[in-house]
XYZ file of C-alpha atoms in Angstrom:
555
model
C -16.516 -3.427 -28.628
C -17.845 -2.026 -25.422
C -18.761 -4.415 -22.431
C -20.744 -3.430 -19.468
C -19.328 -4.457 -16.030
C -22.436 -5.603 -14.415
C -23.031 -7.960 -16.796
C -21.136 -10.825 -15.617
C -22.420 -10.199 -11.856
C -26.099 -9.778 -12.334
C -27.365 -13.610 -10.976
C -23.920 -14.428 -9.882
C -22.437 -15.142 -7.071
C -18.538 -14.550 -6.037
C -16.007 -15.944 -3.933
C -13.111 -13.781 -3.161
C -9.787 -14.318 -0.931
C -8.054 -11.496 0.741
C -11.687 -9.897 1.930
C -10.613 -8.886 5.399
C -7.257 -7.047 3.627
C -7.298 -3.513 2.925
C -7.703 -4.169 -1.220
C -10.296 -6.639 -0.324
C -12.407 -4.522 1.926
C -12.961 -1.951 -0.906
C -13.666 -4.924 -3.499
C -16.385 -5.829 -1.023
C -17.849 -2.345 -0.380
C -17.558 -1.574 -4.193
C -19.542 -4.273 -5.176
C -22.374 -4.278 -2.583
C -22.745 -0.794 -3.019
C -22.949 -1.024 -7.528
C -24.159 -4.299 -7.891
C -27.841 -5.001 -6.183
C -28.500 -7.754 -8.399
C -25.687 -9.932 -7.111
C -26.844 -13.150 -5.294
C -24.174 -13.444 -3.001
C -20.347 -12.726 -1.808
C -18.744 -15.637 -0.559
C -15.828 -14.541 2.061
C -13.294 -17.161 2.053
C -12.209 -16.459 5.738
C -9.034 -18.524 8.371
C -10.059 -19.207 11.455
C -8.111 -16.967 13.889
C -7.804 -16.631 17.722
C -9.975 -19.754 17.932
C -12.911 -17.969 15.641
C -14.242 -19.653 12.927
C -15.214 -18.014 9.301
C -18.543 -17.152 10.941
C -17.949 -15.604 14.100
C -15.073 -13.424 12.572
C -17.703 -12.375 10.102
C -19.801 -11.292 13.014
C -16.884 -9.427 14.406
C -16.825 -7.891 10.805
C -20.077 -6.801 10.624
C -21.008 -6.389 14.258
C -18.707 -6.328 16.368
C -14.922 -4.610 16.369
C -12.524 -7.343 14.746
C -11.917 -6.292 11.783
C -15.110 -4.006 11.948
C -17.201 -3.525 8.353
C -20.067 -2.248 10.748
C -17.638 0.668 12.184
C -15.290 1.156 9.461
C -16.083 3.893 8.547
C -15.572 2.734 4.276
C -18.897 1.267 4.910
C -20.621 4.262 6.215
C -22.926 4.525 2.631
C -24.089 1.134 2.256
C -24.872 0.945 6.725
C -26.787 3.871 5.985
C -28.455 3.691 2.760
C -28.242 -0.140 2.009
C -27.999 -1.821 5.202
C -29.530 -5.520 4.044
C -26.458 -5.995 1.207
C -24.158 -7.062 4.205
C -26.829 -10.036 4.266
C -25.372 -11.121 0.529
C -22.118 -11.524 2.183
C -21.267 -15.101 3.400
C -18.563 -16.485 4.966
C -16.754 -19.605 4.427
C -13.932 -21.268 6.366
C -10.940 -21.321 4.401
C -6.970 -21.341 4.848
C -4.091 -20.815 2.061
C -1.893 -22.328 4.290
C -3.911 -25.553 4.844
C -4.508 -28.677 2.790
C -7.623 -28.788 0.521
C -7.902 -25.311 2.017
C -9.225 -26.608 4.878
C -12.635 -26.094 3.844
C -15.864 -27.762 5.226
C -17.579 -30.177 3.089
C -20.670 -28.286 2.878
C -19.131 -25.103 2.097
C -17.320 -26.306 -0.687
C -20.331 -28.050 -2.000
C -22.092 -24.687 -1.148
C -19.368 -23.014 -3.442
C -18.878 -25.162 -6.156
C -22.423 -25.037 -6.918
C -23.176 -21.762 -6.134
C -20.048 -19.214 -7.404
C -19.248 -18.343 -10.986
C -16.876 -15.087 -10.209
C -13.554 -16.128 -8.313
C -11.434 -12.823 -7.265
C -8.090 -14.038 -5.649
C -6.381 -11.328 -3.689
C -4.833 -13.131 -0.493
C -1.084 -13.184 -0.297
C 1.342 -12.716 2.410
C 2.920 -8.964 1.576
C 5.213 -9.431 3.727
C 8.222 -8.046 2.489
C 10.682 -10.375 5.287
C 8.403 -13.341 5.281
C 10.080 -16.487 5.719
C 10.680 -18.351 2.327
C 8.612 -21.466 3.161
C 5.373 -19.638 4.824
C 5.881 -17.124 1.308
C 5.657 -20.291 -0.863
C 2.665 -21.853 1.217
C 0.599 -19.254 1.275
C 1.443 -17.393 -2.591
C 2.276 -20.390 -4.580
C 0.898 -23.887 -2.953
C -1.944 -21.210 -1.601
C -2.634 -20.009 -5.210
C -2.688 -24.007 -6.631
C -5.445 -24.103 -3.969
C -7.146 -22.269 -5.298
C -7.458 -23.396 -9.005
C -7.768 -26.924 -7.612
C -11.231 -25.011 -6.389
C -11.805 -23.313 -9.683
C -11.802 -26.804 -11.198
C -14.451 -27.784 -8.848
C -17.240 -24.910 -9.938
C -19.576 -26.105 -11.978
C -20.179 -22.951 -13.948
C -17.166 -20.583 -13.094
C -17.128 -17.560 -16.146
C -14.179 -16.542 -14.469
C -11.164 -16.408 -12.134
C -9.158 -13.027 -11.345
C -5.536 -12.966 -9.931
C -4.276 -10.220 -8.090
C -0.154 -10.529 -8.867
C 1.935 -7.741 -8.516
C 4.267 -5.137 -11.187
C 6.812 -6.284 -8.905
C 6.880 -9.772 -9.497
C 9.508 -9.099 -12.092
C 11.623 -6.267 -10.372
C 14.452 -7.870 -11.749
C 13.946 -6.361 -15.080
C 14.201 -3.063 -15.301
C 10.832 -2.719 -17.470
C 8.278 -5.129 -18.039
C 5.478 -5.593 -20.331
C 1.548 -7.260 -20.329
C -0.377 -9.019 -22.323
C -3.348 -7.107 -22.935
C -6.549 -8.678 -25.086
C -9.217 -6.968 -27.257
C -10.511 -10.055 -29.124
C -8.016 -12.961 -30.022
C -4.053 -12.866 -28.432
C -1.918 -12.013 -31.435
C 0.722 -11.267 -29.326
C 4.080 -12.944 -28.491
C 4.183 -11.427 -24.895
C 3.966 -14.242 -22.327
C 3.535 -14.680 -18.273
C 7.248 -14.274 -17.629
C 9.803 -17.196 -17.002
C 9.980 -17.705 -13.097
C 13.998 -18.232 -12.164
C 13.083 -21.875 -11.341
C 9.916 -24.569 -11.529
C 7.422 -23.850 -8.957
C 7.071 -27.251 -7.657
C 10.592 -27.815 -7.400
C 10.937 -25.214 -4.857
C 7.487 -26.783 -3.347
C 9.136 -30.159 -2.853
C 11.943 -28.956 -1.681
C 9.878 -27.617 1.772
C 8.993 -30.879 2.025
C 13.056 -32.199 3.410
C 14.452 -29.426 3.712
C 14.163 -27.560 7.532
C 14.038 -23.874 8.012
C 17.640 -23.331 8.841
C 18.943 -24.629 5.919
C 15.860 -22.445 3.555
C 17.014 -19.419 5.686
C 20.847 -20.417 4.752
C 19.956 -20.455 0.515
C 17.277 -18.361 0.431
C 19.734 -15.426 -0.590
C 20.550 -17.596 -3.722
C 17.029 -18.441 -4.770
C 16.273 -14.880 -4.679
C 18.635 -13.646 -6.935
C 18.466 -10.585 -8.068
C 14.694 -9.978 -6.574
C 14.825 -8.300 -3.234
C 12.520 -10.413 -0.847
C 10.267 -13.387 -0.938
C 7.237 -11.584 -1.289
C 8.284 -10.426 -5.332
C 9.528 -14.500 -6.048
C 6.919 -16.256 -4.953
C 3.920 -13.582 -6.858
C 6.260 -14.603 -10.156
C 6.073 -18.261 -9.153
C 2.599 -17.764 -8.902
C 2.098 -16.444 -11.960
C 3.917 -19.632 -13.578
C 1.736 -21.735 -11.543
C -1.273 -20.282 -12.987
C -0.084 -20.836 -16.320
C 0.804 -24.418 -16.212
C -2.616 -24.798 -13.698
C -5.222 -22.659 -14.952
C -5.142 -23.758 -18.940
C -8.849 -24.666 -18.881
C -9.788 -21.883 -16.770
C -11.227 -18.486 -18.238
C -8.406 -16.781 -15.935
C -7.258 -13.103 -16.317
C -4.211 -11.668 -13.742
C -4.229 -7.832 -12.872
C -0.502 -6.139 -11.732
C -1.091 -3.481 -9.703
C 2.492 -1.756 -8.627
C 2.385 0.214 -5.484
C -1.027 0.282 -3.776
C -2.038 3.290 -1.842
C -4.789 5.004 -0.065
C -8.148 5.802 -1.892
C -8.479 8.387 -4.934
C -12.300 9.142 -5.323
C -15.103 7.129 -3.653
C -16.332 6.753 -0.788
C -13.713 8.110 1.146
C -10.426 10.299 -0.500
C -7.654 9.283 1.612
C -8.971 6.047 3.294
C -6.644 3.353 3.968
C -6.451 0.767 6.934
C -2.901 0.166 7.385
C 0.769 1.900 7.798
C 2.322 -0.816 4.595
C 4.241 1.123 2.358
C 4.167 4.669 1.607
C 1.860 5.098 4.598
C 4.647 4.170 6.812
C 6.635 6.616 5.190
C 4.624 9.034 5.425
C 3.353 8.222 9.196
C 6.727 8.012 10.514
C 7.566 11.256 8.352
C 4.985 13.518 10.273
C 5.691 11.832 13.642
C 9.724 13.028 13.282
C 11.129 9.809 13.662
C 11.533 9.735 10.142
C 13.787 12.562 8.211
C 16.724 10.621 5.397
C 16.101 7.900 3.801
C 18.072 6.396 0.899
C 16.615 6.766 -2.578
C 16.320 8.697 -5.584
C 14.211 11.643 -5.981
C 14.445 10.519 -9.494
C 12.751 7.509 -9.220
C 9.191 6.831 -10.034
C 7.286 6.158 -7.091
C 4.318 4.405 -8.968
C 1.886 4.254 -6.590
C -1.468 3.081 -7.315
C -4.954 4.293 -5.063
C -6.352 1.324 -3.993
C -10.005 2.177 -5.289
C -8.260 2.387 -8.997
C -6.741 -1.188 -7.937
C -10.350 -2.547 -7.093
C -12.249 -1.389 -9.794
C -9.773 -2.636 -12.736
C -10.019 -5.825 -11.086
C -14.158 -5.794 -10.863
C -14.273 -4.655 -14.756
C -11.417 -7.330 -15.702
C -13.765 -10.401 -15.099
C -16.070 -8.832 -17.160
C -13.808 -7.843 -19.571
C -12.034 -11.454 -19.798
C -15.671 -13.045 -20.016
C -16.317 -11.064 -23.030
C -13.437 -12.341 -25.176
C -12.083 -15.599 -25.970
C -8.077 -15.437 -25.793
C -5.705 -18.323 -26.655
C -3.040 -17.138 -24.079
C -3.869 -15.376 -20.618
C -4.377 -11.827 -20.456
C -2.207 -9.739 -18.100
C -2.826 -5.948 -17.434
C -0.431 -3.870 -15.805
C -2.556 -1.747 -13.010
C 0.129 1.037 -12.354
C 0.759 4.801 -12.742
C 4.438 5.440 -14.157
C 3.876 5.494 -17.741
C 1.073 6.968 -17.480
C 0.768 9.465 -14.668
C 4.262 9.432 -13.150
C 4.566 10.679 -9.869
C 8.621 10.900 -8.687
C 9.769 10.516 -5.085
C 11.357 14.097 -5.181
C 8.050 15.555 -5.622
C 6.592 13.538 -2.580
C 9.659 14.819 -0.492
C 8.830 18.302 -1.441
C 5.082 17.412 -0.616
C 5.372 16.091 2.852
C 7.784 18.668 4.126
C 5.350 22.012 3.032
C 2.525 19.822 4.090
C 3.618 18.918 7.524
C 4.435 22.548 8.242
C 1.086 23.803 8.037
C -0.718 20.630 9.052
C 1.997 18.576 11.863
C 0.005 15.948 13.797
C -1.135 16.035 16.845
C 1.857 13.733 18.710
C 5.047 14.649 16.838
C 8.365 13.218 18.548
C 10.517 16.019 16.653
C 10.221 18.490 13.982
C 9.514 16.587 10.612
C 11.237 17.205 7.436
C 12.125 14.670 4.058
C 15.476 14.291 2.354
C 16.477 11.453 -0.183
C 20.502 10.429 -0.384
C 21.666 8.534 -3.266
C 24.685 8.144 -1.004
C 23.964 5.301 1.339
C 27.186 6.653 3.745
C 25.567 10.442 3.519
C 21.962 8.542 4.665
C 23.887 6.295 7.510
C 25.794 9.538 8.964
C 22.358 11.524 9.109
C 20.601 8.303 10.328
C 22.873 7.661 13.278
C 23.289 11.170 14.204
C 20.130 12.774 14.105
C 17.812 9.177 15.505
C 19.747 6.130 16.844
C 22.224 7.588 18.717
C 19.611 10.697 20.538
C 17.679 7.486 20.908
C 20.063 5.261 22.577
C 20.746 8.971 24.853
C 17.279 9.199 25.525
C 16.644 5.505 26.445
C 20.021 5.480 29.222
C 18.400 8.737 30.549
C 14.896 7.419 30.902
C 16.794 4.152 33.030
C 18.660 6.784 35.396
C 14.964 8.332 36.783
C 12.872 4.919 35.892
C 11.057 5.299 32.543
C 10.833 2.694 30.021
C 13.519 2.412 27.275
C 11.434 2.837 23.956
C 13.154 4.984 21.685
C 15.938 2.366 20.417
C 13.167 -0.398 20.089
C 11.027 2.303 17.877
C 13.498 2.885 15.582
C 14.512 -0.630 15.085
C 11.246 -0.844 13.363
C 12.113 2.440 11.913
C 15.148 0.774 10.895
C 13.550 -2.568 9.665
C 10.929 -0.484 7.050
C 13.871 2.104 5.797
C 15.906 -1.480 4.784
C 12.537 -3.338 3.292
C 11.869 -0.339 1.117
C 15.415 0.789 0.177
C 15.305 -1.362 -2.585
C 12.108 0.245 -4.151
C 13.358 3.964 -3.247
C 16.478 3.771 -4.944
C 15.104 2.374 -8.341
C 12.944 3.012 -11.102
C 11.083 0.573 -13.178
C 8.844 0.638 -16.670
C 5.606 -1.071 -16.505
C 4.122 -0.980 -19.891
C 0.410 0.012 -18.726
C -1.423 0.426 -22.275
C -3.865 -2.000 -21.017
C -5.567 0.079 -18.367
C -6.365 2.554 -20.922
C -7.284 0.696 -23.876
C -9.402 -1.133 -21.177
C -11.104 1.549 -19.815
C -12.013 3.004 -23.533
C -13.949 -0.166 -24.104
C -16.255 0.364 -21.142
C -19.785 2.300 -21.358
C -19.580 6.123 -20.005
C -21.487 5.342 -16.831
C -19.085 2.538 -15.996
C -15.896 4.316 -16.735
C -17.449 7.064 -13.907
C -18.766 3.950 -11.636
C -15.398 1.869 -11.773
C -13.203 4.582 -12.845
C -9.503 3.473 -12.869
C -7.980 6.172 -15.630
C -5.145 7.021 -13.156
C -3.932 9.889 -15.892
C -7.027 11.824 -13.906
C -5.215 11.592 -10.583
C -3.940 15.017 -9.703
C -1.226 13.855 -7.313
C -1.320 17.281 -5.294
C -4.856 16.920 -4.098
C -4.040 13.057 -3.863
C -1.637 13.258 -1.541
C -3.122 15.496 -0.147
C -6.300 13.655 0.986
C -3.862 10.551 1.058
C -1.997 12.142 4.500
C -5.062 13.913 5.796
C -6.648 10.119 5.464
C -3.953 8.502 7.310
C -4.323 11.523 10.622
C -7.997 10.990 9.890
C -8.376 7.261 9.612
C -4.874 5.835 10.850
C -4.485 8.093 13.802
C -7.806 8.839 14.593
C -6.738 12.686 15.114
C -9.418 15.672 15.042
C -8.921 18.338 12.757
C -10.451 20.734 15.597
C -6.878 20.425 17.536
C -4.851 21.797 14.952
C -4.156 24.781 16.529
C -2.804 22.491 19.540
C -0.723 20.402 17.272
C 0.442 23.572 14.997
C 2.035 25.306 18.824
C 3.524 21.601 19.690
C 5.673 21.959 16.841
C 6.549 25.317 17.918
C 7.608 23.925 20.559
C 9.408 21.533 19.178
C 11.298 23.985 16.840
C 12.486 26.105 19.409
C 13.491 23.197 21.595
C 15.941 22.429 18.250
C 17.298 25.819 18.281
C 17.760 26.060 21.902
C 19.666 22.508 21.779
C 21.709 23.733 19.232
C 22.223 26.722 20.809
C 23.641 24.827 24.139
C 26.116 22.721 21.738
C 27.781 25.630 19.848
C 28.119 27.191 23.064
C 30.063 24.126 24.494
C 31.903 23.729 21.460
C 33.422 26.976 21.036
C 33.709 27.225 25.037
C 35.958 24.023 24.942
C 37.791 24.560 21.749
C 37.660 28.274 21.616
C 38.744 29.038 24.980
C 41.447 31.365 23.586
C 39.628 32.972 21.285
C 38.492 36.906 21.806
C 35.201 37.114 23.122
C 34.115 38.568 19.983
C 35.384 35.765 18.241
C 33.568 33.351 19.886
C 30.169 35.593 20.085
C 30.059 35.938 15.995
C 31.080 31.994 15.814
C 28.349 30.963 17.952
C 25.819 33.755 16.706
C 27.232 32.248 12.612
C 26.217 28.782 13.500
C 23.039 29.606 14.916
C 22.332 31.682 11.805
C 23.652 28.585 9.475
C 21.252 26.064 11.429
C 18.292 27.917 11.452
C 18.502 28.586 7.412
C 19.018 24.915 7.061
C 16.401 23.883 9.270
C 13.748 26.464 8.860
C 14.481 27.800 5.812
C 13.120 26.084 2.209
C 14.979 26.620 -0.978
C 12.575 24.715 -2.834
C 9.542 24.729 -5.243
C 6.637 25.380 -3.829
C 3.457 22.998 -4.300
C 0.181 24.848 -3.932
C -2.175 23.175 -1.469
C -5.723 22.369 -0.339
C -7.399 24.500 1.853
C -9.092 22.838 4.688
C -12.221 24.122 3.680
C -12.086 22.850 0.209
C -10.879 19.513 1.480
C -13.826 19.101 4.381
C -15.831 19.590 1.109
C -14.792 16.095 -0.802
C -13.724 14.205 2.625
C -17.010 12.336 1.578
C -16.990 11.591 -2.353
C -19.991 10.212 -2.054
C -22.270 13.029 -0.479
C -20.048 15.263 -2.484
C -21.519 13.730 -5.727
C -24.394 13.921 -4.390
C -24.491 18.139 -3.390
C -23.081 18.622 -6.762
């Protein structure tokens, strides 16, 4: 039975968490901008830098803290719909804080006022320390149904999880609802009882978590992926009486279709990757060109969850429902390909400030990736920084790729695996909604084409991330000319001491073809591809759907 996703929102009002994050941001803009019969948007924002909810919502809208007004995501509803940002209200709220350390009148506002609740804050920090992970995920997410408890007419709360909340199974499934659950599929099993691990912070000092922390983890990777499963079981033994659904999305990355192909807001993830590929300081890591890399745009993200409280408010389960918001099963994209992608890519389109020539290899060796790591980054670095000491520069290049260093080892565990996450319910829930809301909320990730994708995706992050101009390409296209003869003459100079200190007794003609045979050997394996080509956007045809929106609208 169809549903239509405006339903539920038409007279309501929601509160959502995460709104100043980059999923939340395009929750916000997605419903202003589709839903004028909303009442209101409550903001559930933590005071920061001695702002409260208000004024940072001011620097939101107005000014240039977090910047809706500038943002250039909310360029459609500033121009054509400039009096939704007055259905937006903030409230003071903090995760981290008892009672959420909300005002009296704002949760009186709320509990009287909001029937939609859309939880999306979490701390995605991969290295987060394992008591501010279980404040803000787990205790944070009790919070929050303690709140839920407190609506007077809430039709429904959404919780943003994660696929990777049980990475240590090698495929997981959901629990997705049409009518009744017949299913036998539950939340999965956390490796211990929430609220032991929550009284534990309570004695035990940070030293000693840091010390066992390795041990709670088990066979998860980082706190982030453990505390999203704990909250998961906290929901379940919480949220019983609470029309609750949870949405899994795997991998989130930059935007798909509207308003803005290619937008994103921050360099998490494969944006880092792919940043710190096209600056050069980024050429091995260690993974498997194998492996899925299951990414996710983030627009597909926020539109599953907007049509999942409507969805959830339109059935009556016994059990909760859980869909799986992920492309591997359905669309898979492997890591290989994106290798392949970013090194034809960057060739014709290298960014404006590129600190060497960028190219993409995956080891499944970890010694083969540590060899090429050391030798062609950390130790030029560590050169570069004792040079810049002898004639008084600053010593940066070590201290950039430490952080280099730090993502490589936060996302080695997600490069050099694969996982199945059973995603029927993204489909099956997208064939229930009307026509016009499977083209207004679209999420059917099988019609991602990953070349244009990714293609918009890395345009997006020169565009958005690194505010570059596509009028200097020329500019950046003869810097890494530069930059590729500077390799060649570099090499040149090292062959040539080579062969002059270890082939002094050679013939002069033996030492001529040696030197003139390595030179010919690097430049095939540096400027030479051997592999498949991937066909493209032109600029023009991607200047023409920059803008989805206006796009739609010329066409």
């Amino acid at each position: 039975m169809a549903f239509r996703v405006k339903d539920v929102y038409v007279g309501s009002s929601v509160l959502l968490t995460g709104a100043t994050g980059f999923l939340g941001k395009v929750i916000v803009e997605k419903l202003l901008w589709t839903i004028d019969e909303i009442d209101n948007i409550y903001l559930m924002i933590r005071t920061r830098k001695g702002k409260n909810a208000n004024e940072r919502l001011a620097g939101l809208l107005h000014v240039s803290l977090f910047d809706f007004s500038k943002d250039p995501l909310f360029n459609r509803i500033r121009q054509e719909k400039p009096h939704a940002f007055d259905k937006l209200i903030a409230v003071g709220g903090d995760m981290m804080v008892e009672n959420l350390g909300m005002d009296p009148e704002d949760l009186k506002q709320i509990s009287e006022n909001v029937n939609v609740v859309i939880h999306s804050a979490a701390t995605v920090k991969f290295d987060e320390h394992l008591r501010a992970a279980v404040t803000m995920n787990v205790i944070g997410t009790k919070r929050i149904i303690d709140l839920c408890h407190q609506i007077k007419d809430l039709k429904v709360l959404v919780h943003v999880s994660t696929a990777y909340a049980n990475c240590d199974r090698v495929e997981t499934v959901e629990k997705f609802i049409l009518e009744r659950n017949n299913q036998d599929f539950q939340i999965y099993k956390s490796p211990m009882a929430p609220q032991k691990l929550v009284d534990a912070l309570t004695w035990m000092d940070d030293e000693t978590l840091t010390k066992i922390t390795p041990k709670i983890l088990g066979l998860r990777p980082n706190t982030y992926t453990l505390t999203k499963a704990l909250a998961e079981s906290t929901i379940e033994s919480e949220a019983k009486d609470i029309p609750v659904i949870i949405i899994r999305p795997s991998i989130v990355g930059a935007m798909w279709q509207g308003p803005l192909p290619g937008w994103t807001d921050n360099i998490n993830g494969p944006t880092g990757i792919f940043t710190a590929v096209g600056r050069g300081v980024l050429t091995n890591m260690c993974g498997s060109n194998e492996s899925k890399a299951d990414i996710i745009p983030v627009d597909c993200v926020a539109n599953i969850i907007i049509a999942a409280a409507s969805h959830r408010v339109s059935i009556n389960p016994t059990e909760i429902p859980v869909i799986h918001c992920s492309s591997g099963e359905l669309n898979p994209l492997q890591w290989g390909h994106i290798v392949i992608f970013l090194d034809q890519f960057y060739k014709k389109y290298p960014m404006e400030q590129c600190f060497g020539v960028p190219s993409t290899y995956f080891h499944k060796s970890r010694t083969l990736f540590l060899i090429n790591y050391y030798l062609k980054h950390h130790i030029p670095a560590a050169i570069s920084d004792i040079s810049a000491r002898f004639v008084g520069k600053r010593k940066t290049n070590v201290k950039l790729y430490g952080k280099v260093w730090k993502m490589i080892e936060t996302l080695h565990f997600f490069t050099t695996r694969g996982w199945s996450f059973n995603a029927n319910g993204m489909p099956e829930l997208y064939d229930r909604m009307t026509p016009e809301d499977q083209k207004e909320y679209n999420f059917d990730v099988r019609q991602v084409n990953w070349d244009s994708y990714l293609f918009d995706y890395v345009m997006g992050i020169k565009k958005f991330l690194l505010k570059e101009n596509l009028e200097n390409l020329d500019r950046s296209r003869a810097h890494l000319c530069r930059l590729r003869l500077k390799r060649q003459a570099i090499a040149a100079l090292v062959y040539a001491g080579f062969i002059s200190t270890f082939g002094r007794k050679w013939k002069k003609t033996t030492q001529y073809l040696t030197w003139i045979g390595a030179m010919l050997a690097t430049y095939t394996y540096t400027e030479v591809s051997f592999r498949r080509r991937i066909p493209l956007k032109s600029l023009k045809d991607y200047t023409q759907t920059a803008d989805y929106s206006r796009y739609l609208q010329r066409n």
